[in-house]
Structures are given as C-alpha cells and as structure tokens.
C-alpha cells in the first residue's frame, strides 16, 4: 500500500481524514500503508519530515522543474480526471490540481491566491490509500497519470505499468519521472559521485544515511530509458519515449495508451 492522489475537478468527498502534508483540511484523506513492501514504506515515512527540504537543497530546487516537466508532459488539462501515483507529499498532485482546475467562478478564487501555497483548486484532490499494483479505480478512468520517483520503488514494475494502462483512457498518457539509469559511463559516474559525496553526507546530517544509501542501490537496480520504453510497450502502451533531464541525471518516460 502507499500513496495515491486523484485530482478530479469536483469537490473532495473523501471519507477519512488523516491529513495531507501541507493541507490538513477536513475532507482530505491521507494515506497509510501496510503491505509486503512495509520496510520500503517505513523508509519513506522516515524521510517524509525532511523530504521536500532535502530535495530543494540537494537539487538546488531543480526537482521542482523536473516535476513540472513531468506534469506538463502528461498533457493533463482543465476539466480532466488525473491520477498521481506514489504521490508522497503531493508535489505532482498539487501541480496536476492546478492543471485540471475547478469549474467556473472558483477559478477566479484560485487565481487570486496565485502567490499563496494554498490554492482553491486543491479542493479537487482526493488523497487515497492504495496500492499501485492494485489500483482502486475502474478501467479507462483517468485522462492522465503521473508517477514521480515511484516506479523505481514498487516491487513489481510490469504490474504497475499494466495497472496504469488499465486505468488510463485510450489515447491518454502516463508520465513517469525518476532518476535516469544512464548508459553513459560519465553520467553514471557523475550521478554516483554526487550521491556518494553530496546526497548521502547531507542526508546523514538528518540521520538518513541508510535511507539515501538505498537510493543509490535502487537506481543501480532500475531500468535504463530504453528498458523503460520496452516495459511500457510490453504492458500494452501504443507508444513510449524516454527523455533525459538534468544533464542525464533524471529521466521522464512518456507512454501513450
Ligand atoms: C525528488 C528526488 C528524489 C526523490 C527520492 C526518491 C527515492 O526513490 C528515494 C529513495 C530513498 C531515499 C530518498 C529518495 C528520494 O529522495 C530527486 C531530487 C532529490 C535528489 C536526492 C537530488 C539528486 C541530486 C543530483 C544527483 C545532483 C543534482 C545536480 C544539479 C544541482 C542538478
Ligand atoms: C520517493 S517517494 C515519491 C513521492 C512523490 N511522488 C515525489 O515525486 O516526491 C516514493 C513514494 O512511493 C510510494 N510507494 C511505494 N510503493 C508504492 C505502492 N506499491 N503503491 C503506492 N505507493 C507506493 C511511497 O509510499 C512513497 O510515498
């Protein structure tokens, strides 16, 4: 089990409040997880309190750019029904929420809050407990799905891709952002050096040495861009293309059903 968030241009009717990270409001359903990947979930729970801050420092804020690109390439648009899989603290879910927006006059309210962290459109987010390997949604339900740094962390990637395909409407896109397992010796060496000499030492100052050492091993066990394209096609997507970001340190797969 883990973190899902669906942004649907309708008021949230969530049934259970466990509180999203930044918007603890009545009606937002949080997320709890208990599953075969409990240890991995526990790892992310330990990181959660410093997650956004560590990323801003380590990536010099670039992770926000990469996430905006991921959401943009999902082609989510106003009025769509979209899903952010493995949503964690909800960075991509909030971006998607702004893309799909609210109907009519509410839009003005959202616009007037443009400079505030909270936006009226966030009312369209449903925070859902769920498993990316067994999504609680009917077939052909979403106009777009994003996955930010999640596919690498699920225990069955082919099954996750098949589930994403199942819940997508025909012609719609999945946009999957993650670290890039580069085929370039130089890029792979730079990424490995940065993790060993920047990421892990800084994470250690937060008591997260082992958690961020897992990060390095998870990247080494991840798929290259070409393998991700193959994974998507084998799952049934009609097309799939992987694009490198951040000088090849990150990558984004765009797959169309
Ligand atoms: C948002 C990012 C990573 C999320 C993340 C994903 C995981 O699977 C983890 C697993 C275990 C522990 C932690 C994570 C985790 O944090 C990407 C941005 C944050 C990165 C940690 C920063 C990486 C920095 C680059 C290697 C170098 C950037 C150079 C330049 C400033 C762009
Ligand atoms: C590195 S975090 C990414 C969070 C967020 N998407 C982001 O871009 O920052 C990975 C997230 O995947 C979630 N996760 C891992 N396996 C999952 C699964 N099988 N189902 C749902 N969520 C899962 C974890 O709980 C964690 O919140």
PDB file of C-alpha atoms and ligand atoms in Angstrom:
ATOM      1  CA  UNK A   1       0.000   0.000   0.000  1.00  0.00           C
ATOM      2  CA  UNK A   2       1.124   3.528  -0.423  1.00  0.00           C
ATOM      3  CA  UNK A   3       0.249   6.942  -1.644  1.00  0.00           C
ATOM      4  CA  UNK A   4      -2.125   7.906  -4.402  1.00  0.00           C
ATOM      5  CA  UNK A   5      -3.801  11.195  -5.186  1.00  0.00           C
ATOM      6  CA  UNK A   6      -6.514  11.781  -7.732  1.00  0.00           C
ATOM      7  CA  UNK A   7      -7.275  15.306  -8.884  1.00  0.00           C
ATOM      8  CA  UNK A   8     -10.829  15.440 -10.120  1.00  0.00           C
ATOM      9  CA  UNK A   9     -12.477  18.808 -10.910  1.00  0.00           C
ATOM     10  CA  UNK A  10     -15.128  18.328  -8.236  1.00  0.00           C
ATOM     11  CA  UNK A  11     -15.182  18.987  -4.524  1.00  0.00           C
ATOM     12  CA  UNK A  12     -13.391  16.364  -2.498  1.00  0.00           C
ATOM     13  CA  UNK A  13     -15.744  13.909  -0.866  1.00  0.00           C
ATOM     14  CA  UNK A  14     -13.070  11.934   0.855  1.00  0.00           C
ATOM     15  CA  UNK A  15     -14.300   9.843   3.741  1.00  0.00           C
ATOM     16  CA  UNK A  16     -11.353   9.673   6.083  1.00  0.00           C
ATOM     17  CA  UNK A  17      -9.129  12.446   7.386  1.00  0.00           C
ATOM     18  CA  UNK A  18      -5.560  11.605   8.059  1.00  0.00           C
ATOM     19  CA  UNK A  19      -4.196  14.855   6.789  1.00  0.00           C
ATOM     20  CA  UNK A  20      -2.184  15.663   3.719  1.00  0.00           C
ATOM     21  CA  UNK A  21       1.215  17.205   4.436  1.00  0.00           C
ATOM     22  CA  UNK A  22       0.510  20.834   3.696  1.00  0.00           C
ATOM     23  CA  UNK A  23      -3.242  20.991   3.607  1.00  0.00           C
ATOM     24  CA  UNK A  24      -4.693  19.447   6.709  1.00  0.00           C
ATOM     25  CA  UNK A  25      -8.283  20.215   5.866  1.00  0.00           C
ATOM     26  CA  UNK A  26     -11.487  18.369   6.599  1.00  0.00           C
ATOM     27  CA  UNK A  27     -12.152  16.070   3.723  1.00  0.00           C
ATOM     28  CA  UNK A  28      -8.600  15.388   2.635  1.00  0.00           C
ATOM     29  CA  UNK A  29      -7.885  11.739   3.047  1.00  0.00           C
ATOM     30  CA  UNK A  30      -4.388  10.837   3.870  1.00  0.00           C
ATOM     31  CA  UNK A  31      -2.518   7.844   3.295  1.00  0.00           C
ATOM     32  CA  UNK A  32      -1.448   4.903   5.286  1.00  0.00           C
ATOM     33  CA  UNK A  33       0.320   1.904   4.004  1.00  0.00           C
ATOM     34  CA  UNK A  34       0.814  -1.642   5.125  1.00  0.00           C
ATOM     35  CA  UNK A  35       1.980  -4.152   2.593  1.00  0.00           C
ATOM     36  CA  UNK A  36       4.661  -6.599   1.571  1.00  0.00           C
ATOM     37  CA  UNK A  37       6.812  -3.510   0.941  1.00  0.00           C
ATOM     38  CA  UNK A  38       6.302  -2.291   4.531  1.00  0.00           C
ATOM     39  CA  UNK A  39      10.023  -1.793   5.045  1.00  0.00           C
ATOM     40  CA  UNK A  40      10.164   0.437   1.980  1.00  0.00           C
ATOM     41  CA  UNK A  41       7.111   2.324   3.126  1.00  0.00           C
ATOM     42  CA  UNK A  42       8.710   2.769   6.533  1.00  0.00           C
ATOM     43  CA  UNK A  43      11.779   4.171   4.778  1.00  0.00           C
ATOM     44  CA  UNK A  44       9.685   6.845   3.071  1.00  0.00           C
ATOM     45  CA  UNK A  45       7.864   7.587   6.297  1.00  0.00           C
ATOM     46  CA  UNK A  46      11.233   8.297   7.940  1.00  0.00           C
ATOM     47  CA  UNK A  47      12.228  10.612   5.097  1.00  0.00           C
ATOM     48  CA  UNK A  48       8.869  12.394   4.890  1.00  0.00           C
ATOM     49  CA  UNK A  49       9.519  15.110   7.521  1.00  0.00           C
ATOM     50  CA  UNK A  50      12.564  16.446   5.633  1.00  0.00           C
ATOM     51  CA  UNK A  51      11.724  15.193   2.149  1.00  0.00           C
ATOM     52  CA  UNK A  52      10.950  18.476   0.430  1.00  0.00           C
ATOM     53  CA  UNK A  53      13.721  20.403   2.192  1.00  0.00           C
ATOM     54  CA  UNK A  54      16.408  17.824   1.385  1.00  0.00           C
ATOM     55  CA  UNK A  55      15.400  17.853  -2.257  1.00  0.00           C
ATOM     56  CA  UNK A  56      15.425  21.633  -2.510  1.00  0.00           C
ATOM     57  CA  UNK A  57      18.927  21.734  -1.059  1.00  0.00           C
ATOM     58  CA  UNK A  58      20.383  18.749  -2.925  1.00  0.00           C
ATOM     59  CA  UNK A  59      18.941  19.573  -6.334  1.00  0.00           C
ATOM     60  CA  UNK A  60      19.209  23.359  -5.855  1.00  0.00           C
ATOM     61  CA  UNK A  61      15.460  23.414  -6.379  1.00  0.00           C
ATOM     62  CA  UNK A  62      15.735  21.669  -9.747  1.00  0.00           C
ATOM     63  CA  UNK A  63      13.474  18.804  -8.625  1.00  0.00           C
ATOM     64  CA  UNK A  64      10.557  21.230  -8.864  1.00  0.00           C
ATOM     65  CA  UNK A  65      11.443  21.911 -12.522  1.00  0.00           C
ATOM     66  CA  UNK A  66      11.644  18.203 -13.268  1.00  0.00           C
ATOM     67  CA  UNK A  67       8.247  17.661 -11.629  1.00  0.00           C
ATOM     68  CA  UNK A  68       6.675  20.499 -13.615  1.00  0.00           C
ATOM     69  CA  UNK A  69       8.029  18.924 -16.807  1.00  0.00           C
ATOM     70  CA  UNK A  70       6.609  15.525 -15.811  1.00  0.00           C
ATOM     71  CA  UNK A  71       3.161  17.022 -15.219  1.00  0.00           C
ATOM     72  CA  UNK A  72       3.317  19.081 -18.414  1.00  0.00           C
ATOM     73  CA  UNK A  73       4.218  16.026 -20.492  1.00  0.00           C
ATOM     74  CA  UNK A  74       1.222  14.138 -19.040  1.00  0.00           C
ATOM     75  CA  UNK A  75      -0.890  16.532 -21.146  1.00  0.00           C
ATOM     76  CA  UNK A  76      -3.318  16.962 -18.227  1.00  0.00           C
ATOM     77  CA  UNK A  77      -5.664  19.875 -18.968  1.00  0.00           C
ATOM     78  CA  UNK A  78      -8.562  21.745 -17.429  1.00  0.00           C
ATOM     79  CA  UNK A  79     -11.502  19.523 -16.572  1.00  0.00           C
ATOM     80  CA  UNK A  80      -9.502  16.287 -16.799  1.00  0.00           C
ATOM     81  CA  UNK A  81      -9.586  13.490 -14.257  1.00  0.00           C
ATOM     82  CA  UNK A  82      -5.979  12.666 -13.372  1.00  0.00           C
ATOM     83  CA  UNK A  83      -4.013  10.447 -11.013  1.00  0.00           C
ATOM     84  CA  UNK A  84      -0.687  10.981  -9.279  1.00  0.00           C
ATOM     85  CA  UNK A  85       0.604   7.552  -8.327  1.00  0.00           C
ATOM     86  CA  UNK A  86       3.027   7.117  -5.418  1.00  0.00           C
ATOM     87  CA  UNK A  87       2.235  10.755  -4.603  1.00  0.00           C
ATOM     88  CA  UNK A  88       4.148  11.023  -1.306  1.00  0.00           C
ATOM     89  CA  UNK A  89       3.958  14.626  -0.086  1.00  0.00           C
ATOM     90  CA  UNK A  90       1.934  15.507  -3.162  1.00  0.00           C
ATOM     91  CA  UNK A  91       4.216  17.745  -5.222  1.00  0.00           C
ATOM     92  CA  UNK A  92       2.919  16.390  -8.518  1.00  0.00           C
ATOM     93  CA  UNK A  93      -0.653  16.107  -7.202  1.00  0.00           C
ATOM     94  CA  UNK A  94      -0.693  19.846  -6.428  1.00  0.00           C
ATOM     95  CA  UNK A  95       0.704  20.630  -9.871  1.00  0.00           C
ATOM     96  CA  UNK A  96      -1.925  18.388 -11.500  1.00  0.00           C
ATOM     97  CA  UNK A  97      -4.614  20.038  -9.391  1.00  0.00           C
ATOM     98  CA  UNK A  98      -3.696  23.394 -10.880  1.00  0.00           C
ATOM     99  CA  UNK A  99      -3.757  21.910 -14.373  1.00  0.00           C
ATOM    100  CA  UNK A 100      -7.280  20.441 -14.107  1.00  0.00           C
ATOM    101  CA  UNK A 101      -8.552  23.346 -12.009  1.00  0.00           C
ATOM    102  CA  UNK A 102     -12.042  23.961 -10.717  1.00  0.00           C
ATOM    103  CA  UNK A 103     -15.171  24.831 -12.713  1.00  0.00           C
ATOM    104  CA  UNK A 104     -16.453  28.375 -13.316  1.00  0.00           C
ATOM    105  CA  UNK A 105     -16.147  31.189 -10.835  1.00  0.00           C
ATOM    106  CA  UNK A 106     -13.968  29.248  -8.424  1.00  0.00           C
ATOM    107  CA  UNK A 107     -11.146  29.707 -10.923  1.00  0.00           C
ATOM    108  CA  UNK A 108     -11.002  33.403 -10.025  1.00  0.00           C
ATOM    109  CA  UNK A 109     -10.575  32.469  -6.382  1.00  0.00           C
ATOM    110  CA  UNK A 110      -7.708  30.189  -7.248  1.00  0.00           C
ATOM    111  CA  UNK A 111      -6.133  32.868  -9.432  1.00  0.00           C
ATOM    112  CA  UNK A 112      -6.352  35.446  -6.663  1.00  0.00           C
ATOM    113  CA  UNK A 113      -4.393  33.079  -4.417  1.00  0.00           C
ATOM    114  CA  UNK A 114      -1.749  32.509  -7.050  1.00  0.00           C
ATOM    115  CA  UNK A 115       1.005  33.653  -4.727  1.00  0.00           C
ATOM    116  CA  UNK A 116      -0.085  31.538  -1.769  1.00  0.00           C
ATOM    117  CA  UNK A 117       0.803  27.952  -1.035  1.00  0.00           C
ATOM    118  CA  UNK A 118      -2.851  27.020  -0.674  1.00  0.00           C
ATOM    119  CA  UNK A 119      -4.980  27.275  -3.804  1.00  0.00           C
ATOM    120  CA  UNK A 120      -8.712  26.850  -4.085  1.00  0.00           C
ATOM    121  CA  UNK A 121      -8.197  24.285  -6.839  1.00  0.00           C
ATOM    122  CA  UNK A 122      -6.584  21.930  -4.306  1.00  0.00           C
ATOM    123  CA  UNK A 123     -10.157  21.093  -3.238  1.00  0.00           C
ATOM    124  CA  UNK A 124     -10.227  18.786  -6.260  1.00  0.00           C
ATOM    125  CA  UNK A 125      -7.593  16.469  -4.778  1.00  0.00           C
ATOM    126  CA  UNK A 126      -8.600  13.175  -3.198  1.00  0.00           C
ATOM    127  CA  UNK A 127      -5.809  11.650  -1.084  1.00  0.00           C
ATOM    128  CA  UNK A 128      -6.269   7.928  -1.309  1.00  0.00           C
ATOM    129  CA  UNK A 129      -4.666   4.946   0.390  1.00  0.00           C
ATOM    130  CA  UNK A 130      -3.935   2.401  -2.248  1.00  0.00           C
ATOM    131  CA  UNK A 131      -1.502   0.066  -3.942  1.00  0.00           C
ATOM    132  CA  UNK A 132      -0.016   0.978  -7.298  1.00  0.00           C
ATOM    133  CA  UNK A 133      -0.123  -2.749  -8.053  1.00  0.00           C
ATOM    134  CA  UNK A 134      -3.876  -2.989  -7.455  1.00  0.00           C
ATOM    135  CA  UNK A 135      -5.442   0.396  -8.152  1.00  0.00           C
ATOM    136  CA  UNK A 136      -8.889   1.067  -6.636  1.00  0.00           C
ATOM    137  CA  UNK A 137     -10.237   2.528  -9.888  1.00  0.00           C
ATOM    138  CA  UNK A 138     -12.283   1.216 -12.801  1.00  0.00           C
ATOM    139  CA  UNK A 139     -10.823   0.678 -16.272  1.00  0.00           C
ATOM    140  CA  UNK A 140     -10.313   3.679 -18.572  1.00  0.00           C
ATOM    141  CA  UNK A 141     -10.996   6.146 -15.751  1.00  0.00           C
ATOM    142  CA  UNK A 142      -8.220   8.779 -15.999  1.00  0.00           C
ATOM    143  CA  UNK A 143      -7.167  11.277 -18.660  1.00  0.00           C
ATOM    144  CA  UNK A 144      -3.563  11.272 -17.384  1.00  0.00           C
ATOM    145  CA  UNK A 145      -1.401   9.508 -14.809  1.00  0.00           C
ATOM    146  CA  UNK A 146       1.856  10.783 -13.319  1.00  0.00           C
ATOM    147  CA  UNK A 147       4.388   8.843 -11.291  1.00  0.00           C
ATOM    148  CA  UNK A 148       7.170  10.854  -9.625  1.00  0.00           C
ATOM    149  CA  UNK A 149      10.060   8.745  -8.271  1.00  0.00           C
ATOM    150  CA  UNK A 150       7.663   5.890  -7.685  1.00  0.00           C
ATOM    151  CA  UNK A 151       8.042   3.233 -10.412  1.00  0.00           C
ATOM    152  CA  UNK A 152      11.594   2.500  -9.256  1.00  0.00           C
ATOM    153  CA  UNK A 153      10.265   1.843  -5.762  1.00  0.00           C
ATOM    154  CA  UNK A 154       7.357  -0.525  -6.409  1.00  0.00           C
ATOM    155  CA  UNK A 155       8.078  -4.227  -6.028  1.00  0.00           C
ATOM    156  CA  UNK A 156       6.526  -5.257  -9.377  1.00  0.00           C
ATOM    157  CA  UNK A 157       7.153  -2.735 -12.156  1.00  0.00           C
ATOM    158  CA  UNK A 158       5.459  -4.639 -15.005  1.00  0.00           C
ATOM    159  CA  UNK A 159       2.310  -4.988 -12.894  1.00  0.00           C
ATOM    160  CA  UNK A 160       2.410  -1.292 -12.027  1.00  0.00           C
ATOM    161  CA  UNK A 161       2.655  -0.401 -15.717  1.00  0.00           C
ATOM    162  CA  UNK A 162      -0.256  -2.728 -16.562  1.00  0.00           C
ATOM    163  CA  UNK A 163      -2.359  -1.114 -13.834  1.00  0.00           C
ATOM    164  CA  UNK A 164      -1.518   2.364 -15.142  1.00  0.00           C
ATOM    165  CA  UNK A 165      -2.538   1.258 -18.639  1.00  0.00           C
ATOM    166  CA  UNK A 166      -5.785  -0.234 -17.308  1.00  0.00           C
ATOM    167  CA  UNK A 167      -6.978   2.940 -15.596  1.00  0.00           C
ATOM    168  CA  UNK A 168      -5.986   5.244 -18.486  1.00  0.00           C
ATOM    169  CA  UNK A 169      -8.463   6.222 -21.200  1.00  0.00           C
ATOM    170  CA  UNK A 170      -7.380   5.232 -24.736  1.00  0.00           C
ATOM    171  CA  UNK A 171      -5.084   7.875 -26.220  1.00  0.00           C
ATOM    172  CA  UNK A 172      -4.149   9.216 -22.780  1.00  0.00           C
ATOM    173  CA  UNK A 173      -0.666   9.436 -21.306  1.00  0.00           C
ATOM    174  CA  UNK A 174       1.393   8.221 -18.397  1.00  0.00           C
ATOM    175  CA  UNK A 175       4.305  10.456 -17.451  1.00  0.00           C
ATOM    176  CA  UNK A 176       6.902   8.735 -15.278  1.00  0.00           C
ATOM    177  CA  UNK A 177       9.685  10.805 -13.710  1.00  0.00           C
ATOM    178  CA  UNK A 178      12.639   9.208 -11.978  1.00  0.00           C
ATOM    179  CA  UNK A 179      16.397   9.032 -11.744  1.00  0.00           C
ATOM    180  CA  UNK A 180      17.987   8.077 -15.035  1.00  0.00           C
ATOM    181  CA  UNK A 181      19.969   4.848 -15.126  1.00  0.00           C
ATOM    182  CA  UNK A 182      22.326   6.251 -17.697  1.00  0.00           C
ATOM    183  CA  UNK A 183      24.125   4.154 -20.308  1.00  0.00           C
ATOM    184  CA  UNK A 184      26.821   6.837 -20.376  1.00  0.00           C
ATOM    185  CA  UNK A 185      29.778   5.910 -18.159  1.00  0.00           C
ATOM    186  CA  UNK A 186      30.470   9.602 -17.495  1.00  0.00           C
ATOM    187  CA  UNK A 187      26.878  10.445 -16.500  1.00  0.00           C
ATOM    188  CA  UNK A 188      26.526   7.312 -14.389  1.00  0.00           C
ATOM    189  CA  UNK A 189      29.841   8.111 -12.671  1.00  0.00           C
ATOM    190  CA  UNK A 190      28.800  11.741 -12.041  1.00  0.00           C
ATOM    191  CA  UNK A 191      25.456  10.623 -10.609  1.00  0.00           C
ATOM    192  CA  UNK A 192      27.140   8.022  -8.415  1.00  0.00           C
ATOM    193  CA  UNK A 193      29.762  10.541  -7.233  1.00  0.00           C
ATOM    194  CA  UNK A 194      27.052  13.137  -6.423  1.00  0.00           C
ATOM    195  CA  UNK A 195      25.062  10.608  -4.413  1.00  0.00           C
ATOM    196  CA  UNK A 196      28.130   9.320  -2.546  1.00  0.00           C
ATOM    197  CA  UNK A 197      29.725  12.721  -1.902  1.00  0.00           C
ATOM    198  CA  UNK A 198      26.796  15.147  -1.691  1.00  0.00           C
ATOM    199  CA  UNK A 199      23.477  13.388  -1.245  1.00  0.00           C
ATOM    200  CA  UNK A 200      24.387  10.770   1.375  1.00  0.00           C
ATOM    201  CA  UNK A 201      26.589  13.064   3.513  1.00  0.00           C
ATOM    202  CA  UNK A 202      23.852  15.703   3.643  1.00  0.00           C
ATOM    203  CA  UNK A 203      21.194  13.069   4.284  1.00  0.00           C
ATOM    204  CA  UNK A 204      23.420  11.758   7.092  1.00  0.00           C
ATOM    205  CA  UNK A 205      23.116  15.116   8.830  1.00  0.00           C
ATOM    206  CA  UNK A 206      19.405  14.336   9.078  1.00  0.00           C
ATOM    207  CA  UNK A 207      20.087  10.806  10.321  1.00  0.00           C
ATOM    208  CA  UNK A 208      19.077   9.333   6.952  1.00  0.00           C
ATOM    209  CA  UNK A 209      22.343   7.707   5.842  1.00  0.00           C
ATOM    210  CA  UNK A 210      20.913   4.238   5.220  1.00  0.00           C
ATOM    211  CA  UNK A 211      17.810   5.621   3.533  1.00  0.00           C
ATOM    212  CA  UNK A 212      19.810   7.513   0.974  1.00  0.00           C
ATOM    213  CA  UNK A 213      22.243   4.628   0.506  1.00  0.00           C
ATOM    214  CA  UNK A 214      19.131   2.667  -0.547  1.00  0.00           C
ATOM    215  CA  UNK A 215      18.568   5.381  -3.155  1.00  0.00           C
ATOM    216  CA  UNK A 216      21.869   4.539  -4.848  1.00  0.00           C
ATOM    217  CA  UNK A 217      21.194   0.792  -4.893  1.00  0.00           C
ATOM    218  CA  UNK A 218      17.660   1.326  -6.168  1.00  0.00           C
ATOM    219  CA  UNK A 219      18.995   3.334  -9.112  1.00  0.00           C
ATOM    220  CA  UNK A 220      21.539   0.626  -9.937  1.00  0.00           C
ATOM    221  CA  UNK A 221      18.657  -1.894  -9.988  1.00  0.00           C
ATOM    222  CA  UNK A 222      16.392   0.379 -12.035  1.00  0.00           C
ATOM    223  CA  UNK A 223      15.789   0.245 -15.797  1.00  0.00           C
ATOM    224  CA  UNK A 224      17.518   2.272 -18.489  1.00  0.00           C
ATOM    225  CA  UNK A 225      15.438   4.583 -20.655  1.00  0.00           C
ATOM    226  CA  UNK A 226      15.381   2.002 -23.413  1.00  0.00           C
ATOM    227  CA  UNK A 227      14.282  -0.708 -20.975  1.00  0.00           C
ATOM    228  CA  UNK A 228      11.523   1.576 -19.627  1.00  0.00           C
ATOM    229  CA  UNK A 229      10.234   2.105 -23.174  1.00  0.00           C
ATOM    230  CA  UNK A 230      10.235  -1.680 -23.659  1.00  0.00           C
ATOM    231  CA  UNK A 231       8.445  -2.159 -20.322  1.00  0.00           C
ATOM    232  CA  UNK A 232       5.694   0.251 -21.396  1.00  0.00           C
ATOM    233  CA  UNK A 233       5.241  -1.355 -24.820  1.00  0.00           C
ATOM    234  CA  UNK A 234       5.123  -4.838 -23.257  1.00  0.00           C
ATOM    235  CA  UNK A 235       2.444  -3.574 -20.825  1.00  0.00           C
ATOM    236  CA  UNK A 236       0.352  -2.588 -23.844  1.00  0.00           C
ATOM    237  CA  UNK A 237       1.072   1.099 -24.387  1.00  0.00           C
ATOM    238  CA  UNK A 238       0.902   2.044 -28.070  1.00  0.00           C
ATOM    239  CA  UNK A 239       3.953   4.313 -27.820  1.00  0.00           C
ATOM    240  CA  UNK A 240       6.627   5.124 -25.279  1.00  0.00           C
ATOM    241  CA  UNK A 241       9.558   7.539 -25.265  1.00  0.00           C
ATOM    242  CA  UNK A 242      12.101   8.233 -22.511  1.00  0.00           C
ATOM    243  CA  UNK A 243      13.654  11.690 -22.268  1.00  0.00           C
ATOM    244  CA  UNK A 244      16.714  12.574 -20.210  1.00  0.00           C
ATOM    245  CA  UNK A 245      16.546  15.599 -17.873  1.00  0.00           C
ATOM    246  CA  UNK A 246      19.060  17.395 -15.671  1.00  0.00           C
ATOM    247  CA  UNK A 247      22.016  16.527 -17.854  1.00  0.00           C
ATOM    248  CA  UNK A 248      21.065  12.864 -17.852  1.00  0.00           C
ATOM    249  CA  UNK A 249      20.765  12.551 -14.068  1.00  0.00           C
ATOM    250  CA  UNK A 250      16.987  12.274 -14.323  1.00  0.00           C
ATOM    251  CA  UNK A 251      14.642  10.868 -16.914  1.00  0.00           C
ATOM    252  CA  UNK A 252      10.972  11.029 -17.853  1.00  0.00           C
ATOM    253  CA  UNK A 253       9.073   8.290 -19.665  1.00  0.00           C
ATOM    254  CA  UNK A 254       6.033   9.383 -21.662  1.00  0.00           C
ATOM    255  CA  UNK A 255       3.798   6.466 -22.634  1.00  0.00           C
ATOM    256  CA  UNK A 256       0.539   6.738 -24.560  1.00  0.00           C
ATOM    257  CA  UNK A 257      -2.193   4.157 -24.269  1.00  0.00           C
TER     258      UNK A 257
HETATM  259  C1  LIG B   1      12.826  14.219  -5.734  1.00  0.00           C
HETATM  260  C2  LIG B   1      14.072  13.412  -5.932  1.00  0.00           C
HETATM  261  C3  LIG B   1      14.266  12.218  -5.352  1.00  0.00           C
HETATM  262  C4  LIG B   1      13.196  11.556  -4.522  1.00  0.00           C
HETATM  263  C5  LIG B   1      13.651  10.283  -3.878  1.00  0.00           C
HETATM  264  C6  LIG B   1      13.340   9.101  -4.494  1.00  0.00           C
HETATM  265  C7  LIG B   1      13.714   7.909  -3.921  1.00  0.00           C
HETATM  266  O1  LIG B   1      13.409   6.755  -4.528  1.00  0.00           O
HETATM  267  C8  LIG B   1      14.423   7.848  -2.708  1.00  0.00           C
HETATM  268  C9  LIG B   1      14.781   6.635  -2.143  1.00  0.00           C
HETATM  269  C10 LIG B   1      15.457   6.604  -0.941  1.00  0.00           C
HETATM  270  C11 LIG B   1      15.792   7.786  -0.322  1.00  0.00           C
HETATM  271  C12 LIG B   1      15.442   9.000  -0.879  1.00  0.00           C
HETATM  272  C13 LIG B   1      14.744   9.029  -2.081  1.00  0.00           C
HETATM  273  C14 LIG B   1      14.359  10.248  -2.688  1.00  0.00           C
HETATM  274  O2  LIG B   1      14.691  11.415  -2.117  1.00  0.00           O
HETATM  275  C15 LIG B   1      15.163  13.996  -6.823  1.00  0.00           C
HETATM  276  C16 LIG B   1      15.791  15.259  -6.227  1.00  0.00           C
HETATM  277  C17 LIG B   1      16.476  14.970  -4.929  1.00  0.00           C
HETATM  278  C18 LIG B   1      17.786  14.182  -5.121  1.00  0.00           C
HETATM  279  C19 LIG B   1      18.162  13.425  -3.876  1.00  0.00           C
HETATM  280  C20 LIG B   1      18.883  15.147  -5.543  1.00  0.00           C
HETATM  281  C21 LIG B   1      19.819  14.482  -6.517  1.00  0.00           C
HETATM  282  C22 LIG B   1      20.925  15.456  -6.892  1.00  0.00           C
HETATM  283  C23 LIG B   1      21.626  15.032  -8.151  1.00  0.00           C
HETATM  284  C24 LIG B   1      22.241  13.648  -8.031  1.00  0.00           C
HETATM  285  C25 LIG B   1      22.653  16.073  -8.498  1.00  0.00           C
HETATM  286  C26 LIG B   1      21.931  17.384  -8.917  1.00  0.00           C
HETATM  287  C27 LIG B   1      22.922  18.314  -9.561  1.00  0.00           C
HETATM  288  C28 LIG B   1      22.310  19.635 -10.010  1.00  0.00           C
HETATM  289  C29 LIG B   1      22.087  20.531  -8.794  1.00  0.00           C
HETATM  290  C30 LIG B   1      21.019  19.475 -10.775  1.00  0.00           C
HETATM  291  C1  LIG B   2      10.303   8.744  -3.475  1.00  0.00           C
HETATM  292  S1  LIG B   2       8.652   8.872  -2.997  1.00  0.00           S
HETATM  293  C2  LIG B   2       7.989   9.881  -4.305  1.00  0.00           C
HETATM  294  C3  LIG B   2       6.994  10.876  -3.803  1.00  0.00           C
HETATM  295  C4  LIG B   2       6.480  11.895  -4.811  1.00  0.00           C
HETATM  296  N1  LIG B   2       5.845  11.244  -5.974  1.00  0.00           N
HETATM  297  C5  LIG B   2       7.571  12.825  -5.307  1.00  0.00           C
HETATM  298  O1  LIG B   2       7.679  12.968  -6.510  1.00  0.00           O
HETATM  299  O2  LIG B   2       8.277  13.374  -4.479  1.00  0.00           O
HETATM  300  C6  LIG B   2       8.007   7.277  -3.411  1.00  0.00           C
HETATM  301  C7  LIG B   2       6.601   7.090  -2.922  1.00  0.00           C
HETATM  302  O3  LIG B   2       6.085   5.886  -3.477  1.00  0.00           O
HETATM  303  C8  LIG B   2       5.196   5.298  -2.534  1.00  0.00           C
HETATM  304  N2  LIG B   2       5.001   3.891  -2.901  1.00  0.00           N
HETATM  305  C9  LIG B   2       5.927   2.918  -2.971  1.00  0.00           C
HETATM  306  N3  LIG B   2       5.358   1.758  -3.348  1.00  0.00           N
HETATM  307  C10 LIG B   2       4.021   2.010  -3.536  1.00  0.00           C
HETATM  308  C11 LIG B   2       2.897   1.239  -3.929  1.00  0.00           C
HETATM  309  N4  LIG B   2       3.011  -0.069  -4.209  1.00  0.00           N
HETATM  310  N5  LIG B   2       1.687   1.840  -4.020  1.00  0.00           N
HETATM  311  C12 LIG B   2       1.553   3.170  -3.751  1.00  0.00           C
HETATM  312  N6  LIG B   2       2.574   3.964  -3.361  1.00  0.00           N
HETATM  313  C13 LIG B   2       3.791   3.381  -3.257  1.00  0.00           C
HETATM  314  C14 LIG B   2       5.900   5.516  -1.211  1.00  0.00           C
HETATM  315  O4  LIG B   2       4.976   5.423  -0.140  1.00  0.00           O
HETATM  316  C15 LIG B   2       6.435   6.933  -1.404  1.00  0.00           C
HETATM  317  O5  LIG B   2       5.491   7.880  -0.939  1.00  0.00           O
END
